[in-house]
Amino acid sequence: MKHLNKLIIALVLLVGLFSQAQDANNPWSLSFGANAVDTRVSAASSIQDQFSNYFNTKDNWNFLPSLSYLNVSKYAGDNFSFGVTGSINKMSKFVNKKAADGTYSIVNPGDYNYYGVDLDIKYSFMNMINSKHLDPSAHLGGGYTFLGDVSAGTMNAGLGFTYWMTELVGLSVQSNYKYSFDDARLPGVDVPTHMQHFVGIAFKFGGKDTDGDGIYDREDACPEVFGLKQFKGCPDTDGDGIVDASDACPDAAGSVAMNGCPDTDGDGIADKDDACPEVAGLKALKGCPDTDGDGVTDKADKCPNIKGPKENAGCPWPDTDGDSVLDKDDKCPTEKGTVANNGCPEISQAALNALDGYGKTILFNTGKSSFQKQTLPVLVSITAILKENPTAKFTVFGHTDNVGGAEFNLKLSLERADVVKNYLVTNGVAADRLTSNGFGDTQPVDSNKTSNGRANNRRVEVKYVK
C-alpha cells in the first residue's frame, strides 16, 4: 500500500504538469486496461534471443487479470504527445540468465508487487500514413519502477498503435523496453531491465463544440452558430449553397450570380433590388419593363405602347389644332397658328390696318396727357384687336405737336404712350405684351402750322412687334 500511495501521488502531480494537446480537436486522451511484465529480455545473451520468446506469455509474462494501468496524455502539436502512465502488477515469474546448457530457469521471486510511474513522449504516424482509424506510434521516455522493497529509474522506448473505432474511442496496444539503471538481476535487491506490454481502451476528450453542430470550434468558421460541415460549420439557412455570412438574402434561396438572392423574373436583377420582381425588365429602370422604350416604366406609363415623355406620364403631347405646336406650348391650342407665333394665328393684315387707322384717332388735349372725348371708343376697339391676338406683342408710341420745347414734348409723348398702355392693361391686355416709347414732336404726320394738323400730330400709335 505504501508504494500504491506513491503511485497515486505521482500520477496526480505528473498529470498536472502537462498541458499540451492530445490532437488538434480533442485536447486530452485517457487510456486504461491491463499490462504484462516480461524479464526475459534482460536475461537473454543476444538480441535475437531476447525477442525469440516475445509472445511466450505462459512462461515469461507476469499478468494481473484486472485493470492495471492508466495513461493520461495531452497533444503538443506536430504529432507529438506528452503523457504519464501509472501501472501495477505482481511479479511471480522471474527469468534468470541463460545457463551454460542454453536453458533459462524461471523462478517466483516471492510475488513481488510491481508499481511503475512513467513519463512518455509519443510520436504519431497517423497523418503520415493518411489513415482515419489506424494510429501507429513510437514512444520515448523514462520513469521509476518499484519492485517489492526496491526501486530504480528506467529509460523507456517502445512502439504501439491505437485503432480508433470511432472518433473518440479506440483499442490501444503498446510494448515498452524499460532499461534499468540498477540491474544486477537479483530479486529483492534490484530492478531488472524488462519489457512491459499494455492493451486497453483509449478515449479522446476535451474538444469544444460551442454551437453543437458536430464541428470543433478550432475548425468551425462560425463556432457560435449551428452550421454545416461542408461550410466549415457556418449556416446556410436557405439551402442555396451560399453561407449566410456571404449571402445577401440568407432567408431566400438564390444563385451565386445573384450573391445568394433569387431572381424570379430572370432579368439579372435580384428580387430585393427589383421594383418589378415578377416581370423581366431593365436594369436602368430597377428591373421594370418599358415596352415602348420611352424611358418610363410600363406601370407608370399611361401609354405603355406609345412613346411619350416622362413629363406627360409616358404619353405623347397632343397637338389639338394640328399646327405642329404641342398643346403644352400652344398659346392657342384649339386654333391653328404658326410656330413663330407660339401656335396662335398671325395677326391679320386687316387688324394691322385697323390699328394704324385707330392710331391716328387717339387724340389728346393740348399740352396734356389726357384723352379727348372722342378717343375712348377708339381705345375700346384697339383693346378688342389685341385680345383677339393673345400672343402678339405691341409697342405704344407717343407723339406731340411742336408747341413747347423739345424736352417738354419728349416727356409729354412718353406720358401719353404710358397712359394708353395703362388703359390697355387695365382692360385685360397682359402687361408683358406691351412696351411704350415717346418721340416728342420729331415724327409729325401733319403740318404743325394749322390747328387741325397739330391735333393730328398729338397722337398715340399701337404697332405690332414681329
Short mmCIF file of N, CA, C and O in Angstrom, two decimals, residues 117-221:
data_model
loop_
_atom_site.label_atom_id
_atom_site.label_comp_id
_atom_site.label_asym_id
_atom_site.label_seq_id
_atom_site.Cartn_x
_atom_site.Cartn_y
_atom_site.Cartn_z
N VAL A 117 5.68 4.25 -12.61
CA VAL A 117 5.23 5.60 -13.00
C VAL A 117 6.16 6.06 -14.11
O VAL A 117 7.38 6.19 -13.89
N ASP A 118 5.60 6.28 -15.31
CA ASP A 118 6.44 6.56 -16.48
C ASP A 118 5.95 7.79 -17.23
O ASP A 118 4.75 7.97 -17.48
N LEU A 119 6.93 8.61 -17.58
CA LEU A 119 6.68 9.76 -18.43
C LEU A 119 6.91 9.36 -19.87
O LEU A 119 7.92 8.71 -20.17
N ASP A 120 5.99 9.73 -20.75
CA ASP A 120 6.00 9.20 -22.11
C ASP A 120 5.90 10.33 -23.13
O ASP A 120 5.06 11.22 -23.01
N ILE A 121 6.80 10.29 -24.11
CA ILE A 121 6.71 11.20 -25.27
C ILE A 121 6.33 10.33 -26.46
O ILE A 121 7.05 9.39 -26.80
N LYS A 122 5.22 10.64 -27.08
CA LYS A 122 4.70 9.81 -28.16
C LYS A 122 4.73 10.59 -29.47
O LYS A 122 4.38 11.77 -29.51
N TYR A 123 5.14 9.89 -30.54
CA TYR A 123 5.06 10.47 -31.89
C TYR A 123 4.11 9.61 -32.71
O TYR A 123 4.32 8.40 -32.85
N SER A 124 3.08 10.24 -33.27
CA SER A 124 2.06 9.53 -34.04
C SER A 124 2.38 9.57 -35.53
O SER A 124 2.76 10.62 -36.08
N PHE A 125 2.21 8.42 -36.20
CA PHE A 125 2.42 8.32 -37.65
C PHE A 125 1.08 8.32 -38.40
O PHE A 125 1.05 8.05 -39.60
N MET A 126 0.00 8.64 -37.69
CA MET A 126 -1.33 8.54 -38.29
C MET A 126 -1.47 9.46 -39.51
O MET A 126 -2.00 9.05 -40.55
N ASN A 127 -1.00 10.70 -39.39
CA ASN A 127 -1.09 11.62 -40.53
C ASN A 127 -0.18 11.19 -41.67
O ASN A 127 -0.50 11.39 -42.84
N MET A 128 0.96 10.59 -41.31
CA MET A 128 1.91 10.17 -42.33
C MET A 128 1.33 9.08 -43.23
O MET A 128 1.55 9.08 -44.45
N ILE A 129 0.58 8.16 -42.61
CA ILE A 129 0.00 7.07 -43.42
C ILE A 129 -1.40 7.43 -43.92
O ILE A 129 -2.06 6.62 -44.57
N ASN A 130 -1.84 8.64 -43.57
CA ASN A 130 -3.13 9.16 -44.05
C ASN A 130 -4.28 8.20 -43.74
O ASN A 130 -5.07 7.83 -44.60
N SER A 131 -4.35 7.80 -42.47
CA SER A 131 -5.39 6.87 -42.04
C SER A 131 -6.36 7.59 -41.10
O SER A 131 -5.97 8.48 -40.35
N LYS A 132 -7.61 7.16 -41.15
CA LYS A 132 -8.61 7.72 -40.24
C LYS A 132 -8.79 6.87 -38.99
O LYS A 132 -9.41 7.30 -38.02
N HIS A 133 -8.27 5.63 -39.02
CA HIS A 133 -8.50 4.71 -37.91
C HIS A 133 -7.21 4.22 -37.26
O HIS A 133 -7.12 4.18 -36.03
N LEU A 134 -6.26 3.80 -38.07
CA LEU A 134 -5.04 3.23 -37.52
C LEU A 134 -4.04 4.32 -37.16
O LEU A 134 -3.70 5.17 -37.99
N ASP A 135 -3.58 4.27 -35.90
CA ASP A 135 -2.69 5.31 -35.39
C ASP A 135 -1.43 4.65 -34.81
O ASP A 135 -1.30 4.45 -33.60
N PRO A 136 -0.43 4.28 -35.66
CA PRO A 136 0.83 3.71 -35.15
C PRO A 136 1.67 4.80 -34.51
O PRO A 136 1.60 5.98 -34.89
N SER A 137 2.48 4.41 -33.54
CA SER A 137 3.24 5.42 -32.81
C SER A 137 4.54 4.86 -32.27
O SER A 137 4.70 3.64 -32.11
N ALA A 138 5.48 5.76 -31.99
CA ALA A 138 6.75 5.44 -31.33
C ALA A 138 6.79 6.20 -30.02
O ALA A 138 6.25 7.32 -29.91
N HIS A 139 7.44 5.61 -29.02
CA HIS A 139 7.42 6.17 -27.67
C HIS A 139 8.83 6.26 -27.12
O HIS A 139 9.67 5.39 -27.35
N LEU A 140 9.06 7.31 -26.38
CA LEU A 140 10.34 7.51 -25.71
C LEU A 140 10.07 8.21 -24.39
O LEU A 140 9.22 9.10 -24.32
N GLY A 141 10.79 7.78 -23.34
CA GLY A 141 10.55 8.42 -22.06
C GLY A 141 11.37 7.80 -20.95
O GLY A 141 12.40 7.17 -21.18
N GLY A 142 10.92 8.00 -19.76
CA GLY A 142 11.60 7.45 -18.60
C GLY A 142 10.64 7.37 -17.44
O GLY A 142 9.54 7.93 -17.49
N GLY A 143 11.05 6.66 -16.40
CA GLY A 143 10.16 6.54 -15.27
C GLY A 143 10.86 5.95 -14.06
O GLY A 143 12.09 5.87 -13.98
N TYR A 144 10.04 5.52 -13.16
CA TYR A 144 10.55 4.94 -11.92
C TYR A 144 9.70 3.73 -11.61
O TYR A 144 8.46 3.78 -11.65
N THR A 145 10.42 2.63 -11.30
CA THR A 145 9.74 1.36 -11.05
C THR A 145 10.02 0.88 -9.63
O THR A 145 11.17 0.90 -9.17
N PHE A 146 8.96 0.44 -8.95
CA PHE A 146 9.06 -0.13 -7.61
C PHE A 146 8.79 -1.63 -7.72
O PHE A 146 7.75 -2.04 -8.26
N LEU A 147 9.73 -2.46 -7.23
CA LEU A 147 9.59 -3.91 -7.28
C LEU A 147 9.87 -4.46 -5.89
O LEU A 147 11.03 -4.47 -5.43
N GLY A 148 8.82 -4.89 -5.24
CA GLY A 148 8.98 -5.32 -3.85
C GLY A 148 9.40 -4.13 -3.00
O GLY A 148 8.74 -3.10 -2.99
N ASP A 149 10.56 -4.30 -2.31
CA ASP A 149 11.06 -3.21 -1.47
C ASP A 149 12.15 -2.40 -2.13
O ASP A 149 12.77 -1.55 -1.49
N VAL A 150 12.42 -2.65 -3.41
CA VAL A 150 13.48 -1.92 -4.12
C VAL A 150 12.86 -1.10 -5.24
O VAL A 150 11.72 -1.34 -5.66
N SER A 151 13.62 -0.17 -5.73
CA SER A 151 13.14 0.68 -6.83
C SER A 151 14.32 1.17 -7.66
O SER A 151 15.46 1.19 -7.19
N ALA A 152 14.02 1.60 -8.90
CA ALA A 152 15.09 2.09 -9.78
C ALA A 152 14.47 2.92 -10.88
O ALA A 152 13.30 2.73 -11.26
N GLY A 153 15.26 3.82 -11.42
CA GLY A 153 14.83 4.59 -12.57
C GLY A 153 15.06 3.82 -13.85
O GLY A 153 15.96 2.97 -13.93
N THR A 154 14.25 4.08 -14.86
CA THR A 154 14.38 3.38 -16.14
C THR A 154 14.34 4.39 -17.30
O THR A 154 13.76 5.47 -17.19
N MET A 155 14.98 3.98 -18.40
CA MET A 155 14.86 4.70 -19.67
C MET A 155 13.99 3.84 -20.57
O MET A 155 14.27 2.64 -20.74
N ASN A 156 12.96 4.43 -21.15
CA ASN A 156 11.96 3.65 -21.86
C ASN A 156 11.92 3.97 -23.35
O ASN A 156 12.09 5.14 -23.75
N ALA A 157 11.64 2.98 -24.18
CA ALA A 157 11.41 3.16 -25.61
C ALA A 157 10.45 2.08 -26.06
O ALA A 157 10.48 0.95 -25.53
N GLY A 158 9.58 2.41 -27.00
CA GLY A 158 8.63 1.41 -27.42
C GLY A 158 7.87 1.77 -28.67
O GLY A 158 8.04 2.86 -29.25
N LEU A 159 7.03 0.82 -29.09
CA LEU A 159 6.17 1.00 -30.25
C LEU A 159 4.75 0.62 -29.86
O LEU A 159 4.55 -0.17 -28.93
N GLY A 160 3.80 1.15 -30.58
CA GLY A 160 2.42 0.81 -30.29
C GLY A 160 1.50 1.30 -31.38
O GLY A 160 1.93 1.88 -32.39
N PHE A 161 0.24 1.05 -31.20
CA PHE A 161 -0.75 1.59 -32.12
C PHE A 161 -2.10 1.66 -31.41
O PHE A 161 -2.34 0.95 -30.42
N THR A 162 -2.92 2.56 -31.91
CA THR A 162 -4.30 2.64 -31.45
C THR A 162 -5.20 2.53 -32.67
O THR A 162 -4.96 3.19 -33.69
N TYR A 163 -6.18 1.66 -32.57
CA TYR A 163 -7.16 1.57 -33.64
C TYR A 163 -8.42 2.28 -33.16
O TYR A 163 -9.11 1.84 -32.25
N TRP A 164 -8.69 3.46 -33.81
CA TRP A 164 -9.83 4.28 -33.39
C TRP A 164 -11.10 3.74 -34.04
O TRP A 164 -11.33 3.91 -35.24
N MET A 165 -11.87 3.08 -33.20
CA MET A 165 -13.14 2.51 -33.70
C MET A 165 -14.15 3.61 -34.01
O MET A 165 -14.97 3.49 -34.92
N THR A 166 -14.11 4.68 -33.25
CA THR A 166 -14.89 5.88 -33.53
C THR A 166 -13.92 7.05 -33.41
O THR A 166 -12.72 6.86 -33.17
N GLU A 167 -14.42 8.23 -33.58
CA GLU A 167 -13.54 9.39 -33.48
C GLU A 167 -12.94 9.53 -32.09
O GLU A 167 -11.82 10.02 -31.93
N LEU A 168 -13.65 9.02 -31.08
CA LEU A 168 -13.23 9.27 -29.70
C LEU A 168 -12.84 8.01 -28.94
O LEU A 168 -12.27 8.12 -27.85
N VAL A 169 -13.12 6.83 -29.46
CA VAL A 169 -12.87 5.58 -28.74
C VAL A 169 -12.01 4.66 -29.59
O VAL A 169 -12.31 4.44 -30.78
N GLY A 170 -10.94 4.12 -28.98
CA GLY A 170 -10.06 3.24 -29.71
C GLY A 170 -9.50 2.12 -28.86
O GLY A 170 -9.55 2.14 -27.62
N LEU A 171 -8.95 1.10 -29.52
CA LEU A 171 -8.26 0.00 -28.88
C LEU A 171 -6.77 0.28 -28.95
O LEU A 171 -6.21 0.47 -30.04
N SER A 172 -6.11 0.30 -27.78
CA SER A 172 -4.70 0.69 -27.71
C SER A 172 -3.82 -0.50 -27.32
O SER A 172 -4.15 -1.25 -26.39
N VAL A 173 -2.70 -0.68 -28.05
CA VAL A 173 -1.71 -1.73 -27.79
C VAL A 173 -0.33 -1.09 -27.81
O VAL A 173 -0.03 -0.29 -28.72
N GLN A 174 0.54 -1.44 -26.83
CA GLN A 174 1.86 -0.83 -26.76
C GLN A 174 2.84 -1.77 -26.05
O GLN A 174 2.46 -2.46 -25.10
N SER A 175 4.08 -1.77 -26.53
CA SER A 175 5.16 -2.51 -25.85
C SER A 175 6.31 -1.55 -25.60
O SER A 175 6.77 -0.85 -26.53
N ASN A 176 6.82 -1.55 -24.34
CA ASN A 176 7.93 -0.67 -23.96
C ASN A 176 9.11 -1.50 -23.48
O ASN A 176 8.96 -2.45 -22.69
N TYR A 177 10.29 -1.13 -23.95
CA TYR A 177 11.54 -1.68 -23.42
C TYR A 177 12.01 -0.72 -22.33
O TYR A 177 12.27 0.45 -22.60
N LYS A 178 12.14 -1.23 -21.08
CA LYS A 178 12.45 -0.37 -19.95
C LYS A 178 13.84 -0.76 -19.41
O LYS A 178 14.00 -1.78 -18.72
N TYR A 179 14.79 0.07 -19.77
CA TYR A 179 16.18 -0.19 -19.36
C TYR A 179 16.39 0.34 -17.95
O TYR A 179 16.19 1.52 -17.66
N SER A 180 16.83 -0.58 -17.03
CA SER A 180 17.01 -0.22 -15.63
C SER A 180 18.44 0.24 -15.37
O SER A 180 19.41 -0.35 -15.89
N PHE A 181 18.56 1.28 -14.57
CA PHE A 181 19.89 1.78 -14.18
C PHE A 181 20.44 1.03 -12.94
O PHE A 181 21.52 1.36 -12.46
N ASP A 182 19.70 0.03 -12.46
CA ASP A 182 20.15 -0.75 -11.29
C ASP A 182 19.79 -2.20 -11.57
O ASP A 182 18.82 -2.74 -11.06
N ASP A 183 20.60 -2.83 -12.44
CA ASP A 183 20.24 -4.16 -12.94
C ASP A 183 21.34 -5.16 -12.63
O ASP A 183 22.24 -5.39 -13.43
N ALA A 184 21.28 -5.73 -11.42
CA ALA A 184 22.21 -6.82 -11.06
C ALA A 184 21.52 -8.17 -11.16
O ALA A 184 22.11 -9.21 -10.89
N ARG A 185 20.22 -8.11 -11.51
CA ARG A 185 19.39 -9.30 -11.68
C ARG A 185 19.34 -10.16 -10.42
O ARG A 185 19.48 -11.37 -10.44
N LEU A 186 19.16 -9.45 -9.32
CA LEU A 186 18.99 -10.15 -8.05
C LEU A 186 17.62 -9.77 -7.49
O LEU A 186 17.40 -8.64 -7.07
N PRO A 187 16.68 -10.69 -7.52
CA PRO A 187 15.35 -10.38 -6.99
C PRO A 187 15.41 -9.92 -5.55
O PRO A 187 16.14 -10.48 -4.74
N GLY A 188 14.68 -8.87 -5.30
CA GLY A 188 14.66 -8.30 -3.98
C GLY A 188 15.81 -7.37 -3.69
O GLY A 188 15.86 -6.75 -2.63
N VAL A 189 16.75 -7.26 -4.67
CA VAL A 189 17.92 -6.38 -4.50
C VAL A 189 17.90 -5.25 -5.51
O VAL A 189 18.28 -4.12 -5.20
N ASP A 190 17.46 -5.53 -6.72
CA ASP A 190 17.44 -4.51 -7.75
C ASP A 190 16.22 -4.68 -8.64
O ASP A 190 15.42 -5.59 -8.47
N VAL A 191 16.09 -3.76 -9.64
CA VAL A 191 15.01 -3.81 -10.64
C VAL A 191 15.64 -4.16 -11.97
O VAL A 191 16.48 -3.40 -12.49
N PRO A 192 15.30 -5.28 -12.55
CA PRO A 192 15.94 -5.67 -13.81
C PRO A 192 15.38 -4.89 -15.00
O PRO A 192 14.27 -4.37 -14.96
N THR A 193 16.17 -4.80 -16.06
CA THR A 193 15.65 -4.31 -17.34
C THR A 193 14.57 -5.28 -17.79
O THR A 193 14.73 -6.50 -17.67
N HIS A 194 13.46 -4.75 -18.34
CA HIS A 194 12.35 -5.63 -18.68
C HIS A 194 11.48 -5.02 -19.78
O HIS A 194 11.65 -3.86 -20.16
N MET A 195 10.59 -5.81 -20.28
CA MET A 195 9.57 -5.36 -21.24
C MET A 195 8.24 -5.22 -20.49
O MET A 195 7.93 -6.02 -19.61
N GLN A 196 7.49 -4.15 -20.88
CA GLN A 196 6.15 -4.00 -20.32
C GLN A 196 5.18 -3.79 -21.49
O GLN A 196 5.40 -2.95 -22.36
N HIS A 197 4.15 -4.59 -21.52
CA HIS A 197 3.16 -4.56 -22.60
C HIS A 197 1.83 -4.04 -22.06
O HIS A 197 1.45 -4.34 -20.91
N PHE A 198 1.12 -3.29 -22.89
CA PHE A 198 -0.16 -2.69 -22.49
C PHE A 198 -1.21 -2.98 -23.55
O PHE A 198 -0.95 -2.90 -24.75
N VAL A 199 -2.41 -3.27 -23.12
CA VAL A 199 -3.55 -3.36 -24.03
C VAL A 199 -4.75 -2.77 -23.28
O VAL A 199 -4.97 -3.08 -22.10
N GLY A 200 -5.47 -1.89 -23.95
CA GLY A 200 -6.57 -1.24 -23.26
C GLY A 200 -7.46 -0.43 -24.20
O GLY A 200 -7.35 -0.50 -25.43
N ILE A 201 -8.31 0.33 -23.58
CA ILE A 201 -9.25 1.19 -24.30
C ILE A 201 -8.78 2.64 -24.15
O ILE A 201 -8.43 3.06 -23.04
N ALA A 202 -8.79 3.39 -25.25
CA ALA A 202 -8.38 4.80 -25.23
C ALA A 202 -9.57 5.68 -25.56
O ALA A 202 -10.41 5.35 -26.40
N PHE A 203 -9.61 6.78 -24.85
CA PHE A 203 -10.67 7.77 -25.07
C PHE A 203 -10.04 9.13 -25.30
O PHE A 203 -9.16 9.55 -24.55
N LYS A 204 -10.48 9.82 -26.36
CA LYS A 204 -10.09 11.22 -26.55
C LYS A 204 -11.23 12.11 -26.06
O LYS A 204 -12.40 11.79 -26.25
N PHE A 205 -10.89 13.22 -25.47
CA PHE A 205 -11.92 14.11 -24.95
C PHE A 205 -11.37 15.53 -24.84
O PHE A 205 -10.18 15.77 -25.06
N GLY A 206 -12.25 16.44 -24.46
CA GLY A 206 -11.84 17.83 -24.26
C GLY A 206 -12.09 18.73 -25.46
O GLY A 206 -11.85 19.94 -25.40
N GLY A 207 -12.59 18.16 -26.57
CA GLY A 207 -12.87 19.01 -27.73
C GLY A 207 -14.04 19.94 -27.44
O GLY A 207 -14.99 19.57 -26.77
N LYS A 208 -13.97 21.15 -27.98
CA LYS A 208 -15.00 22.15 -27.72
C LYS A 208 -15.83 22.39 -28.98
O LYS A 208 -15.29 22.66 -30.06
N ASP A 209 -17.14 22.24 -28.84
CA ASP A 209 -18.07 22.48 -29.94
C ASP A 209 -19.20 23.36 -29.39
O ASP A 209 -20.25 22.88 -28.99
N THR A 210 -18.94 24.65 -29.36
CA THR A 210 -19.85 25.60 -28.70
C THR A 210 -21.27 25.54 -29.25
O THR A 210 -22.25 25.55 -28.51
N ASP A 211 -21.39 25.47 -30.58
CA ASP A 211 -22.73 25.53 -31.18
C ASP A 211 -23.37 24.15 -31.36
O ASP A 211 -24.50 24.05 -31.85
N GLY A 212 -22.66 23.10 -31.02
CA GLY A 212 -23.24 21.76 -31.09
C GLY A 212 -23.53 21.25 -32.48
O GLY A 212 -24.40 20.41 -32.66
N ASP A 213 -22.77 21.71 -33.47
CA ASP A 213 -23.02 21.27 -34.84
C ASP A 213 -22.13 20.13 -35.28
O ASP A 213 -22.09 19.76 -36.45
N GLY A 214 -21.38 19.55 -34.32
CA GLY A 214 -20.51 18.43 -34.64
C GLY A 214 -19.19 18.82 -35.24
O GLY A 214 -18.42 17.97 -35.70
N ILE A 215 -18.89 20.11 -35.26
CA ILE A 215 -17.62 20.60 -35.81
C ILE A 215 -16.90 21.34 -34.69
O ILE A 215 -17.45 22.28 -34.10
N TYR A 216 -15.70 20.91 -34.39
CA TYR A 216 -14.96 21.50 -33.28
C TYR A 216 -14.68 22.98 -33.54
O TYR A 216 -14.46 23.39 -34.69
N ASP A 217 -14.67 23.75 -32.47
CA ASP A 217 -14.52 25.20 -32.58
C ASP A 217 -13.28 25.60 -33.38
O ASP A 217 -13.32 26.56 -34.15
N ARG A 218 -12.18 24.88 -33.20
CA ARG A 218 -10.94 25.28 -33.88
C ARG A 218 -11.04 25.11 -35.40
O ARG A 218 -10.28 25.69 -36.16
N GLU A 219 -11.99 24.26 -35.85
CA GLU A 219 -12.19 24.07 -37.28
C GLU A 219 -13.48 24.72 -37.77
O GLU A 219 -13.80 24.66 -38.96
N ASP A 220 -14.19 25.35 -36.83
CA ASP A 220 -15.51 25.92 -37.14
C ASP A 220 -15.35 27.41 -37.46
O ASP A 220 -14.95 28.20 -36.61
N ALA A 221 -15.66 27.76 -38.70
CA ALA A 221 -15.56 29.17 -39.10
C ALA A 221 -16.63 30.02 -38.43
O ALA A 221 -16.50 31.24 -38.36
#
